[in-house]
């Protein structure tokens, strides 16, 4: 049996949903080659490399997410470095990125702020496509911020980025930022606290709890961001928020109560109303 078949079998026996795909991703990661190479045949691997592949597959059987085993996740147009300190980038979030890029290109926006940047995948993807923007990224976790910095460097965006290690509950945040913004983006923690225990192990055991926990009703962080936005957003400024299942109307209501106008609610590929787009 080839090493690839062995990996597939290990993963399949462990009830991993896409054993072929994940086996190829693991093997490609260890060999440092593009996964597409495996469409034709499995290239030769040394015993040491096969040993590493099997170790990774056994970590996957413990439900460690593939991206955290490989240390990288493809999101929008780039590969982002990830580790245990950041939320794994999700394809659902790409609709927010696409919407923000489309609106930024239509506008004269020059500054963008990402609240809770994590790996930086949102703001860095947007800035990669919109050269006019300068970016500010806030995160309460210094370890997450380090990952975002690494990603900014890898994408050649570091000279356009300012990183601020602070919480949005910090009353001084507007002063720490020192400027106002044309665009605010955020994928805040939005899972109701009591529901975290029911999430799949890949999420509840490997995404930082601080990136998931949205308080009793899941909306605590939106209330705080809605308080902050009048102080940090320029007139005519745009807000793009990610939300969870069935949260879109509550999120919109929190912001319209502060005087913002709902511009659009945008579904993700699964049809979930994922992105709430508002204007000042
Ligand atoms: N989208 C994440 C999930 O899988 C939650 C991330 C968040 O709370 N912002 O549920």
GROMACS .gro file of C-alpha atoms in nm, residues 49-192:
model
  144
   49UNK     CA    1   0.879   1.218   0.578
   50UNK     CA    2   0.625   0.937   0.591
   51UNK     CA    3   0.674   0.923   0.969
   52UNK     CA    4   0.593   1.294   0.993
   53UNK     CA    5   0.286   1.251   0.773
   54UNK     CA    6   0.157   0.973   0.997
   55UNK     CA    7   0.218   1.180   1.308
   56UNK     CA    8   0.015   1.462   1.153
   57UNK     CA    9  -0.264   1.222   1.057
   58UNK     CA   10  -0.276   1.095   1.415
   59UNK     CA   11  -0.306   1.455   1.540
   60UNK     CA   12  -0.594   1.499   1.296
   61UNK     CA   13  -0.763   1.197   1.454
   62UNK     CA   14  -0.760   1.397   1.780
   63UNK     CA   15  -0.966   1.657   1.585
   64UNK     CA   16  -0.691   1.912   1.564
   65UNK     CA   17  -0.790   2.116   1.257
   66UNK     CA   18  -0.588   2.045   0.945
   67UNK     CA   19  -0.481   2.409   0.911
   68UNK     CA   20  -0.337   2.411   1.263
   69UNK     CA   21  -0.145   2.091   1.192
   70UNK     CA   22  -0.008   2.233   0.868
   71UNK     CA   23   0.040   2.583   1.016
   72UNK     CA   24  -0.132   2.754   0.723
   73UNK     CA   25  -0.475   2.806   0.574
   74UNK     CA   26  -0.575   2.922   0.227
   75UNK     CA   27  -0.819   3.211   0.253
   76UNK     CA   28  -0.938   3.434  -0.031
   77UNK     CA   29  -0.624   3.470  -0.248
   78UNK     CA   30  -0.347   3.387  -0.001
   79UNK     CA   31  -0.205   3.132   0.240
   80UNK     CA   32  -0.215   3.262   0.598
   81UNK     CA   33   0.006   3.140   0.879
   82UNK     CA   34  -0.214   3.015   1.164
   83UNK     CA   35  -0.156   2.866   1.508
   84UNK     CA   36  -0.348   2.793   1.828
   85UNK     CA   37  -0.369   3.163   1.913
   86UNK     CA   38  -0.594   3.254   1.619
   87UNK     CA   39  -0.936   3.154   1.488
   88UNK     CA   40  -0.898   2.930   1.184
   89UNK     CA   41  -0.993   3.137   0.878
   90UNK     CA   42  -1.329   3.017   0.739
   91UNK     CA   43  -1.445   3.033   0.377
   92UNK     CA   44  -1.773   3.188   0.508
   93UNK     CA   45  -1.578   3.502   0.588
   94UNK     CA   46  -1.470   3.553   0.227
   95UNK     CA   47  -1.809   3.710   0.145
   96UNK     CA   48  -1.728   3.990   0.390
   97UNK     CA   49  -1.388   4.037   0.227
   98UNK     CA   50  -1.539   4.049  -0.123
   99UNK     CA   51  -1.810   4.295  -0.019
  100UNK     CA   52  -1.562   4.525   0.152
  101UNK     CA   53  -1.329   4.519  -0.149
  102UNK     CA   54  -1.613   4.601  -0.390
  103UNK     CA   55  -1.730   4.894  -0.177
  104UNK     CA   56  -1.378   5.021  -0.106
  105UNK     CA   57  -1.303   5.029  -0.478
  106UNK     CA   58  -1.620   5.233  -0.544
  107UNK     CA   59  -1.537   5.482  -0.268
  108UNK     CA   60  -1.252   5.714  -0.183
  109UNK     CA   61  -1.172   5.517   0.133
  110UNK     CA   62  -0.814   5.551   0.254
  111UNK     CA   63  -0.818   5.394   0.602
  112UNK     CA   64  -0.948   5.062   0.731
  113UNK     CA   65  -0.966   4.920   1.083
  114UNK     CA   66  -1.005   4.550   1.171
  115UNK     CA   67  -1.136   4.485   1.522
  116UNK     CA   68  -1.017   4.145   1.650
  117UNK     CA   69  -0.784   4.074   1.361
  118UNK     CA   70  -0.662   3.726   1.467
  119UNK     CA   71  -0.454   3.591   1.177
  120UNK     CA   72  -0.518   3.916   0.989
  121UNK     CA   73  -0.688   3.725   0.707
  122UNK     CA   74  -0.971   3.978   0.666
  123UNK     CA   75  -0.786   4.308   0.660
  124UNK     CA   76  -0.481   4.175   0.474
  125UNK     CA   77  -0.698   4.020   0.202
  126UNK     CA   78  -0.880   4.349   0.156
  127UNK     CA   79  -0.561   4.554   0.152
  128UNK     CA   80  -0.400   4.320  -0.097
  129UNK     CA   81  -0.671   4.413  -0.347
  130UNK     CA   82  -0.711   4.781  -0.258
  131UNK     CA   83  -0.371   4.954  -0.273
  132UNK     CA   84  -0.515   5.292  -0.166
  133UNK     CA   85  -0.586   5.163   0.186
  134UNK     CA   86  -0.376   5.196   0.498
  135UNK     CA   87  -0.472   4.947   0.769
  136UNK     CA   88  -0.500   4.934   1.147
  137UNK     CA   89  -0.548   4.599   1.319
  138UNK     CA   90  -0.657   4.563   1.681
  139UNK     CA   91  -0.640   4.247   1.888
  140UNK     CA   92  -0.655   4.190   2.262
  141UNK     CA   93  -0.420   3.892   2.223
  142UNK     CA   94  -0.054   3.980   2.173
  143UNK     CA   95   0.005   3.626   2.047
  144UNK     CA   96  -0.263   3.663   1.779
  145UNK     CA   97  -0.118   3.999   1.684
  146UNK     CA   98   0.220   3.833   1.629
  147UNK     CA   99   0.057   3.597   1.377
  148UNK     CA  100  -0.110   3.890   1.197
  149UNK     CA  101   0.226   4.068   1.179
  150UNK     CA  102   0.391   3.763   1.028
  151UNK     CA  103   0.116   3.743   0.766
  152UNK     CA  104   0.144   4.114   0.686
  153UNK     CA  105   0.519   4.066   0.633
  154UNK     CA  106   0.471   3.761   0.411
  155UNK     CA  107   0.226   3.953   0.193
  156UNK     CA  108   0.447   4.261   0.176
  157UNK     CA  109   0.180   4.471   0.349
  158UNK     CA  110   0.364   4.552   0.673
  159UNK     CA  111   0.460   4.905   0.570
  160UNK     CA  112   0.089   4.988   0.525
  161UNK     CA  113  -0.019   4.834   0.857
  162UNK     CA  114  -0.036   4.957   1.216
  163UNK     CA  115  -0.096   4.697   1.488
  164UNK     CA  116  -0.258   4.790   1.818
  165UNK     CA  117  -0.256   4.532   2.096
  166UNK     CA  118  -0.566   4.639   2.291
  167UNK     CA  119  -0.918   4.534   2.380
  168UNK     CA  120  -1.221   4.709   2.235
  169UNK     CA  121  -1.349   4.733   2.592
  170UNK     CA  122  -1.054   4.966   2.662
  171UNK     CA  123  -1.202   5.315   2.700
  172UNK     CA  124  -0.883   5.463   2.553
  173UNK     CA  125  -0.900   5.274   2.228
  174UNK     CA  126  -1.001   5.576   2.013
  175UNK     CA  127  -0.698   5.767   2.147
  176UNK     CA  128  -0.469   5.466   2.105
  177UNK     CA  129  -0.576   5.443   1.742
  178UNK     CA  130  -0.511   5.811   1.694
  179UNK     CA  131  -0.715   5.844   1.376
  180UNK     CA  132  -1.062   5.785   1.234
  181UNK     CA  133  -1.147   5.533   0.969
  182UNK     CA  134  -1.334   5.510   0.641
  183UNK     CA  135  -1.401   5.138   0.684
  184UNK     CA  136  -1.438   4.917   0.993
  185UNK     CA  137  -1.441   4.538   0.956
  186UNK     CA  138  -1.486   4.278   1.226
  187UNK     CA  139  -1.555   3.912   1.280
  188UNK     CA  140  -1.610   3.935   1.656
  189UNK     CA  141  -1.677   3.640   1.887
  190UNK     CA  142  -2.048   3.563   1.845
  191UNK     CA  143  -2.125   3.219   1.985
  192UNK     CA  144  -2.357   3.234   2.288
   0.00000   0.00000   0.00000
